[in-house]
PDB file of C-alpha atoms in Angstrom:
ATOM      1  CA  GLY A   1      12.137   2.145  12.333  1.00 82.00           C
ATOM      2  CA  GLY A   2      10.648   4.756  10.227  1.00 92.00           C
ATOM      3  CA  ILE A   3       8.445   7.420   9.853  1.00 95.00           C
ATOM      4  CA  ILE A   4       5.353   8.945   7.546  1.00 97.00           C
ATOM      5  CA  THR A   5       4.496  12.649   8.114  1.00 97.00           C
ATOM      6  CA  GLN A   6       0.872  13.703   7.074  1.00 98.00           C
ATOM      7  CA  THR A   7       0.204  17.672   6.279  1.00 97.00           C
ATOM      8  CA  PRO A   8      -1.783  18.994   6.827  1.00 97.00           C
ATOM      9  CA  LYS A   9      -3.199  17.717  10.471  1.00 97.00           C
ATOM     10  CA  PHE A  10      -6.760  19.606   9.471  1.00 96.00           C
ATOM     11  CA  LEU A  11      -7.632  20.999   6.224  1.00 95.00           C
ATOM     12  CA  ILE A  12     -10.999  23.457   6.026  1.00 94.00           C
ATOM     13  CA  GLY A  13     -11.997  23.813   2.856  1.00 93.00           C
ATOM     14  CA  GLN A  14     -15.242  25.479   1.166  1.00 93.00           C
ATOM     15  CA  GLU A  15     -17.207  23.070  -1.756  1.00 94.00           C
ATOM     16  CA  GLY A  16     -15.861  23.220  -4.673  1.00 94.00           C
ATOM     17  CA  GLN A  17     -11.739  23.849  -3.568  1.00 95.00           C
ATOM     18  CA  LYS A  18      -9.176  21.544  -5.023  1.00 96.00           C
ATOM     19  CA  LEU A  19      -7.145  20.509  -1.500  1.00 96.00           C
ATOM     20  CA  THR A  20      -4.266  18.495  -1.415  1.00 97.00           C
ATOM     21  CA  LEU A  21      -3.350  16.698   0.984  1.00 98.00           C
ATOM     22  CA  LYS A  22       0.809  15.622   1.344  1.00 98.00           C
ATOM     23  CA  CYS A  23       2.490  12.026   2.446  1.00 98.00           C
ATOM     24  CA  GLN A  24       5.758  11.714   3.548  1.00 98.00           C
ATOM     25  CA  GLN A  25       7.955   7.926   4.678  1.00 98.00           C
ATOM     26  CA  ASN A  26      11.633   7.050   5.699  1.00 96.00           C
ATOM     27  CA  PHE A  27      11.151   3.622   5.779  1.00 95.00           C
ATOM     28  CA  ASN A  28      11.770   3.723   2.090  1.00 94.00           C
ATOM     29  CA  HIS A  29       9.099   1.302   1.335  1.00 92.00           C
ATOM     30  CA  ASP A  30       8.010   0.794  -2.492  1.00 90.00           C
ATOM     31  CA  THR A  31       4.180   0.601  -2.373  1.00 91.00           C
ATOM     32  CA  MET A  32       2.041   4.588  -0.976  1.00 94.00           C
ATOM     33  CA  TYR A  33      -1.669   3.968   0.160  1.00 95.00           C
ATOM     34  CA  TRP A  34      -4.206   6.354   0.244  1.00 97.00           C
ATOM     35  CA  TYR A  35      -7.604   5.540   2.211  1.00 97.00           C
ATOM     36  CA  ARG A  36     -10.146   6.997   3.544  1.00 96.00           C
ATOM     37  CA  GLN A  37     -11.857   6.992   6.833  1.00 95.00           C
ATOM     38  CA  ASP A  38     -15.937   7.295   7.327  1.00 91.00           C
ATOM     39  CA  SER A  39     -17.578   7.220  10.740  1.00 82.00           C
ATOM     40  CA  GLY A  40     -18.504   3.307  10.653  1.00 77.00           C
ATOM     41  CA  LYS A  41     -17.245   2.532   6.972  1.00 81.00           C
ATOM     42  CA  GLY A  42     -14.571   1.223   7.818  1.00 87.00           C
ATOM     43  CA  LEU A  43     -10.987   2.538   5.812  1.00 93.00           C
ATOM     44  CA  ARG A  44     -11.737   2.240   2.011  1.00 93.00           C
ATOM     45  CA  LEU A  45      -8.863   2.410  -0.791  1.00 93.00           C
ATOM     46  CA  ILE A  46      -9.037   5.703  -3.256  1.00 95.00           C
ATOM     47  CA  TYR A  47      -4.967   5.142  -4.668  1.00 95.00           C
ATOM     48  CA  TYR A  48      -2.426   3.834  -4.012  1.00 93.00           C
ATOM     49  CA  SER A  49       1.620   3.619  -5.670  1.00 93.00           C
ATOM     50  CA  ILE A  50       3.229   0.054  -6.132  1.00 88.00           C
ATOM     51  CA  THR A  51       6.783   2.352  -7.079  1.00 86.00           C
ATOM     52  CA  GLU A  52       7.917   5.281  -7.961  1.00 86.00           C
ATOM     53  CA  ASN A  53       5.974   7.007 -10.761  1.00 85.00           C
ATOM     54  CA  ASP A  54       2.737   4.483 -10.909  1.00 90.00           C
ATOM     55  CA  LEU A  55      -0.386   5.462  -9.451  1.00 94.00           C
ATOM     56  CA  GLN A  56      -3.142   2.364  -9.450  1.00 91.00           C
ATOM     57  CA  LYS A  57      -6.758   3.126  -8.622  1.00 93.00           C
ATOM     58  CA  GLY A  58      -8.892   1.898  -5.575  1.00 91.00           C
ATOM     59  CA  ASP A  59     -12.275   1.604  -5.144  1.00 89.00           C
ATOM     60  CA  LEU A  60     -13.010   5.277  -4.217  1.00 93.00           C
ATOM     61  CA  SER A  61     -11.350   7.139  -6.910  1.00 95.00           C
ATOM     62  CA  GLU A  62     -13.795   9.236  -8.759  1.00 95.00           C
ATOM     63  CA  GLY A  63     -13.362  12.716  -7.263  1.00 94.00           C
ATOM     64  CA  TYR A  64      -9.645  12.736  -6.349  1.00 96.00           C
ATOM     65  CA  ASP A  65      -6.425  12.968  -8.426  1.00 97.00           C
ATOM     66  CA  ALA A  66      -2.974  11.277  -6.841  1.00 97.00           C
ATOM     67  CA  SER A  67       0.186  12.193  -7.391  1.00 96.00           C
ATOM     68  CA  ARG A  68       3.717   9.537  -6.165  1.00 96.00           C
ATOM     69  CA  GLU A  69       6.048  12.517  -6.550  1.00 88.00           C
ATOM     70  CA  LYS A  70       9.391  10.100  -5.404  1.00 94.00           C
ATOM     71  CA  LYS A  71       9.599   7.395  -3.702  1.00 95.00           C
ATOM     72  CA  SER A  72       9.121   9.161  -0.454  1.00 97.00           C
ATOM     73  CA  SER A  73       6.757  11.235  -1.323  1.00 97.00           C
ATOM     74  CA  PHE A  74       2.837  10.423  -1.945  1.00 97.00           C
ATOM     75  CA  SER A  75      -0.258  13.614  -2.830  1.00 98.00           C
ATOM     76  CA  LEU A  76      -3.419  12.962  -3.110  1.00 98.00           C
ATOM     77  CA  THR A  77      -5.551  15.696  -4.763  1.00 97.00           C
ATOM     78  CA  VAL A  78      -9.355  16.955  -3.847  1.00 96.00           C
ATOM     79  CA  THR A  79     -10.684  17.381  -6.855  1.00 96.00           C
ATOM     80  CA  SER A  80     -14.148  19.606  -5.951  1.00 94.00           C
ATOM     81  CA  ALA A  81     -14.446  18.893  -2.199  1.00 93.00           C
ATOM     82  CA  GLN A  82     -17.962  18.571  -1.567  1.00 92.00           C
ATOM     83  CA  LYS A  83     -20.086  20.702   1.316  1.00 85.00           C
ATOM     84  CA  ASN A  84     -20.383  18.716   4.830  1.00 78.00           C
ATOM     85  CA  GLU A  85     -18.079  16.220   3.812  1.00 81.00           C
ATOM     86  CA  MET A  86     -15.910  14.978   7.002  1.00 87.00           C
ATOM     87  CA  ALA A  87     -13.475  12.061   6.489  1.00 94.00           C
ATOM     88  CA  VAL A  88      -9.661  11.593   7.893  1.00 96.00           C
ATOM     89  CA  PHE A  89      -8.032  10.355   5.112  1.00 97.00           C
ATOM     90  CA  LEU A  90      -4.720   8.016   5.971  1.00 98.00           C
ATOM     91  CA  CYS A  91      -1.497   7.421   4.154  1.00 98.00           C
ATOM     92  CA  ALA A  92       0.384   3.949   4.032  1.00 96.00           C
ATOM     93  CA  SER A  93       3.327   2.056   3.167  1.00 94.00           C
ATOM     94  CA  SER A  94       4.966  -1.008   2.952  1.00 91.00           C
ATOM     95  CA  PHE A  95       7.483  -2.858   1.531  1.00 86.00           C
ATOM     96  CA  LEU A  96       6.381  -4.924  -1.676  1.00 77.00           C
ATOM     97  CA  ARG A  97       8.153  -8.610  -0.511  1.00 67.00           C
ATOM     98  CA  ASP A  98       5.816 -11.076   0.645  1.00 64.00           C
ATOM     99  CA  TRP A  99       2.317 -11.214  -2.124  1.00 60.00           C
ATOM    100  CA  GLY A 100       0.249 -10.208   0.180  1.00 66.00           C
ATOM    101  CA  GLN A 101       1.822 -10.389   3.881  1.00 74.00           C
ATOM    102  CA  ASP A 102       3.385  -7.629   3.394  1.00 83.00           C
ATOM    103  CA  THR A 103       2.722  -4.841   6.709  1.00 89.00           C
ATOM    104  CA  GLN A 104       1.328  -1.943   5.740  1.00 92.00           C
ATOM    105  CA  TYR A 105       2.263   1.339   8.307  1.00 95.00           C
ATOM    106  CA  PHE A 106       0.330   4.209   8.716  1.00 97.00           C
ATOM    107  CA  GLY A 107       0.544   7.949   9.705  1.00 98.00           C
ATOM    108  CA  PRO A 108      -2.264   9.793  11.924  1.00 97.00           C
ATOM    109  CA  GLY A 109      -3.909  11.912   9.034  1.00 97.00           C
ATOM    110  CA  THR A 110      -5.227  14.725   7.861  1.00 97.00           C
ATOM    111  CA  ARG A 111      -8.271  15.164   8.609  1.00 96.00           C
ATOM    112  CA  LEU A 112     -10.879  16.911   6.532  1.00 95.00           C
ATOM    113  CA  LEU A 113     -14.305  19.486   7.070  1.00 93.00           C
ATOM    114  CA  VAL A 114     -15.610  21.055   3.980  1.00 93.00           C
ATOM    115  CA  LEU A 115     -17.716  24.223   4.780  1.00 90.00           C
TER     116      LEU A 115
ATOM    117  CA  GLY B   1     -15.292  -9.098  -4.399  1.00 77.00           C
ATOM    118  CA  ASP B   2     -13.687  -9.742  -1.147  1.00 85.00           C
ATOM    119  CA  SER B   3     -15.381  -8.614   2.237  1.00 91.00           C
ATOM    120  CA  VAL B   4     -14.457  -8.603   5.848  1.00 95.00           C
ATOM    121  CA  THR B   5     -16.804  -8.815   8.105  1.00 96.00           C
ATOM    122  CA  GLN B   6     -17.260  -7.804  11.843  1.00 96.00           C
ATOM    123  CA  THR B   7     -18.994  -6.900  15.408  1.00 93.00           C
ATOM    124  CA  GLU B   8     -20.481  -4.233  15.495  1.00 89.00           C
ATOM    125  CA  GLY B   9     -19.187  -1.600  18.139  1.00 87.00           C
ATOM    126  CA  PRO B  10     -19.790  -0.002  20.094  1.00 94.00           C
ATOM    127  CA  VAL B  11     -18.410  -2.370  22.795  1.00 97.00           C
ATOM    128  CA  THR B  12     -17.981  -1.411  26.599  1.00 97.00           C
ATOM    129  CA  LEU B  13     -16.437  -3.803  28.750  1.00 98.00           C
ATOM    130  CA  SER B  14     -14.575  -3.441  32.071  1.00 98.00           C
ATOM    131  CA  GLU B  15     -11.544  -3.578  33.377  1.00 98.00           C
ATOM    132  CA  GLY B  16     -10.814  -7.874  34.204  1.00 98.00           C
ATOM    133  CA  THR B  17     -12.988  -8.630  31.455  1.00 98.00           C
ATOM    134  CA  SER B  18     -12.913 -10.765  28.958  1.00 98.00           C
ATOM    135  CA  LEU B  19     -12.736  -9.784  24.944  1.00 97.00           C
ATOM    136  CA  THR B  20     -13.887 -11.365  21.643  1.00 97.00           C
ATOM    137  CA  VAL B  21     -14.757  -9.416  18.260  1.00 98.00           C
ATOM    138  CA  ASN B  22     -16.099 -11.439  15.754  1.00 97.00           C
ATOM    139  CA  CYS B  23     -14.148 -11.450  12.109  1.00 98.00           C
ATOM    140  CA  SER B  24     -15.549 -12.977   9.364  1.00 97.00           C
ATOM    141  CA  TYR B  25     -13.943 -13.166   5.578  1.00 95.00           C
ATOM    142  CA  GLU B  26     -15.274 -13.823   1.932  1.00 94.00           C
ATOM    143  CA  THR B  27     -12.475 -14.815  -0.306  1.00 88.00           C
ATOM    144  CA  LYS B  28     -11.770 -17.238  -3.131  1.00 82.00           C
ATOM    145  CA  GLN B  29      -7.475 -17.030  -2.484  1.00 81.00           C
ATOM    146  CA  TYR B  30      -5.401 -18.042   0.504  1.00 83.00           C
ATOM    147  CA  PRO B  31      -5.288 -14.633   1.810  1.00 89.00           C
ATOM    148  CA  THR B  32      -2.666 -13.389   5.116  1.00 91.00           C
ATOM    149  CA  LEU B  33      -5.101 -12.125   7.516  1.00 95.00           C
ATOM    150  CA  PHE B  34      -4.410  -9.262  10.344  1.00 96.00           C
ATOM    151  CA  TRP B  35      -5.243  -6.793  13.169  1.00 98.00           C
ATOM    152  CA  TYR B  36      -4.873  -3.878  13.632  1.00 97.00           C
ATOM    153  CA  VAL B  37      -5.693  -1.451  16.674  1.00 98.00           C
ATOM    154  CA  GLN B  38      -5.919   2.606  16.335  1.00 97.00           C
ATOM    155  CA  TYR B  39      -5.793   4.481  19.048  1.00 96.00           C
ATOM    156  CA  PRO B  40      -7.769   7.668  19.186  1.00 92.00           C
ATOM    157  CA  GLY B  41      -5.438  10.784  17.142  1.00 91.00           C
ATOM    158  CA  GLU B  42      -3.167   8.022  14.940  1.00 94.00           C
ATOM    159  CA  GLY B  43      -2.779   5.900  12.498  1.00 96.00           C
ATOM    160  CA  PRO B  44      -3.749   1.923  12.736  1.00 97.00           C
ATOM    161  CA  GLN B  45      -1.023  -0.160  13.247  1.00 97.00           C
ATOM    162  CA  LEU B  46      -0.716  -3.988  13.147  1.00 96.00           C
ATOM    163  CA  LEU B  47      -1.533  -5.750  15.944  1.00 98.00           C
ATOM    164  CA  PHE B  48      -0.645  -9.156  14.810  1.00 97.00           C
ATOM    165  CA  LYS B  49      -0.808 -10.844  11.481  1.00 95.00           C
ATOM    166  CA  VAL B  50      -1.291 -14.688  10.613  1.00 94.00           C
ATOM    167  CA  PRO B  51       0.014 -15.441   7.237  1.00 90.00           C
ATOM    168  CA  LYS B  52      -1.145 -19.495   7.039  1.00 90.00           C
ATOM    169  CA  ALA B  53      -4.270 -20.938   8.111  1.00 92.00           C
ATOM    170  CA  ASN B  54      -4.317 -23.110  11.253  1.00 93.00           C
ATOM    171  CA  GLU B  55      -2.086 -21.423  13.240  1.00 95.00           C
ATOM    172  CA  LYS B  56      -2.361 -18.782  15.876  1.00 97.00           C
ATOM    173  CA  GLY B  57      -1.537 -15.702  16.267  1.00 97.00           C
ATOM    174  CA  SER B  58      -0.725 -12.771  19.601  1.00 97.00           C
ATOM    175  CA  ASN B  59       0.107  -9.657  20.826  1.00 97.00           C
ATOM    176  CA  ARG B  60       0.197  -8.060  23.963  1.00 96.00           C
ATOM    177  CA  GLY B  61      -1.709 -10.694  25.211  1.00 97.00           C
ATOM    178  CA  PHE B  62      -4.539 -10.004  22.799  1.00 98.00           C
ATOM    179  CA  GLU B  63      -4.489 -13.392  20.143  1.00 98.00           C
ATOM    180  CA  ALA B  64      -6.059 -15.019  17.026  1.00 98.00           C
ATOM    181  CA  THR B  65      -6.182 -18.211  15.357  1.00 97.00           C
ATOM    182  CA  TYR B  66      -6.532 -18.420  11.495  1.00 96.00           C
ATOM    183  CA  ASN B  67      -9.884 -20.783  10.654  1.00 95.00           C
ATOM    184  CA  LYS B  68      -9.606 -21.952   7.398  1.00 92.00           C
ATOM    185  CA  GLU B  69     -12.979 -24.542   7.409  1.00 93.00           C
ATOM    186  CA  ALA B  70     -14.595 -21.354   9.109  1.00 94.00           C
ATOM    187  CA  THR B  71     -13.780 -18.703   7.388  1.00 95.00           C
ATOM    188  CA  SER B  72     -12.463 -16.895  10.888  1.00 96.00           C
ATOM    189  CA  PHE B  73     -10.091 -14.890  12.430  1.00 97.00           C
ATOM    190  CA  HIS B  74     -12.530 -13.610  16.126  1.00 98.00           C
ATOM    191  CA  LEU B  75     -10.386 -11.905  18.308  1.00 98.00           C
ATOM    192  CA  GLN B  76     -10.000 -12.113  21.884  1.00 98.00           C
ATOM    193  CA  LYS B  77      -8.109 -11.501  24.904  1.00 98.00           C
ATOM    194  CA  ALA B  78      -8.861 -12.386  28.523  1.00 98.00           C
ATOM    195  CA  SER B  79      -8.530  -9.264  30.915  1.00 98.00           C
ATOM    196  CA  VAL B  80      -9.238  -6.516  28.754  1.00 98.00           C
ATOM    197  CA  GLN B  81      -7.352  -3.129  30.232  1.00 97.00           C
ATOM    198  CA  GLU B  82      -8.377   0.449  29.883  1.00 97.00           C
ATOM    199  CA  SER B  83      -5.649   0.578  27.884  1.00 97.00           C
ATOM    200  CA  ASP B  84      -6.661  -0.960  24.866  1.00 98.00           C
ATOM    201  CA  SER B  85      -9.570   1.012  24.908  1.00 97.00           C
ATOM    202  CA  ALA B  86      -9.419   1.364  20.504  1.00 97.00           C
ATOM    203  CA  VAL B  87     -10.614   0.829  17.360  1.00 96.00           C
ATOM    204  CA  TYR B  88      -9.737  -3.027  15.842  1.00 97.00           C
ATOM    205  CA  TYR B  89      -9.878  -3.625  12.715  1.00 97.00           C
ATOM    206  CA  CYS B  90      -9.984  -7.266  10.654  1.00 97.00           C
ATOM    207  CA  ALA B  91      -7.842  -7.005   7.425  1.00 95.00           C
ATOM    208  CA  LEU B  92      -7.555  -9.773   4.742  1.00 92.00           C
ATOM    209  CA  GLY B  93      -4.287  -8.940   2.529  1.00 89.00           C
ATOM    210  CA  GLU B  94      -3.876 -10.904  -0.984  1.00 80.00           C
ATOM    211  CA  GLY B  95      -2.513 -10.929  -4.312  1.00 72.00           C
ATOM    212  CA  GLY B  96       1.337  -9.608  -4.917  1.00 63.00           C
ATOM    213  CA  GLY B  97       2.356  -6.272  -7.634  1.00 59.00           C
ATOM    214  CA  SER B  98       0.144  -4.352  -9.045  1.00 58.00           C
ATOM    215  CA  ASN B  99      -3.263  -6.435  -7.320  1.00 65.00           C
ATOM    216  CA  TYR B 100      -2.328  -6.285  -4.085  1.00 70.00           C
ATOM    217  CA  LYS B 101      -5.030  -5.373  -2.340  1.00 77.00           C
ATOM    218  CA  LEU B 102      -5.769  -4.784   2.148  1.00 87.00           C
ATOM    219  CA  THR B 103      -9.539  -5.888   2.812  1.00 91.00           C
ATOM    220  CA  PHE B 104     -10.730  -4.148   5.800  1.00 93.00           C
ATOM    221  CA  GLY B 105     -13.678  -4.658   7.995  1.00 94.00           C
ATOM    222  CA  LYS B 106     -15.657  -1.511   9.309  1.00 94.00           C
ATOM    223  CA  GLY B 107     -13.986  -1.275  12.733  1.00 95.00           C
ATOM    224  CA  THR B 108     -15.389  -2.278  16.726  1.00 96.00           C
ATOM    225  CA  LEU B 109     -14.798   0.435  18.987  1.00 95.00           C
ATOM    226  CA  LEU B 110     -13.864  -1.072  22.147  1.00 97.00           C
ATOM    227  CA  THR B 111     -14.283   1.396  25.392  1.00 97.00           C
ATOM    228  CA  VAL B 112     -13.877   0.011  28.141  1.00 98.00           C
ATOM    229  CA  THR B 113     -14.607   0.948  31.718  1.00 97.00           C
ATOM    230  CA  PRO B 114     -11.993   1.525  34.806  1.00 94.00           C
TER     231      PRO B 114
END
């Protein structure tokens, strides 16, 4: 088994602020993902990283940067937080073996509130 | 592009009644279909997945059949319990390498009352 740890659990920021969210996994998974979860909109992919040093944009990458520091860690930066923004950011990881069949394992999320 | 459409929530059921959450998908490829469940305060976790058409997946009393002709993957449970209260996500996975993508539906919030 393994676990995904996301820090911080809650993040309160000011409009225009740069905010960084961190994710660590000990599954030894190749691929890591960042999703944004908004009520009624499901999960939308922001960035993902196939392997260490790789970075791929998802459907919602505008306004975000990401960094895969090492195999076990993946960070997401909100480049300029928007006022009244409220969402949950979920980190996930998976092996990359079975062409679309791999299960993604999720962390508990970071809850963002921008004042 | 690919898309997944599922029953709009919220859905409220009494304990012991049956559940169906509809899921339809659109894709030009040959996907694996997933059901994920998310309990309050947690991230989504895999309920089960089905990689091949016409096969059934199941776990914890939930089941769904991958119907390629109807492009559907409806989630069913004969008798729900209060502990089944959660958000359920249908998802479609396809491709590989840098093209791998998991497309989620918008989720269905289920509340089961005692």
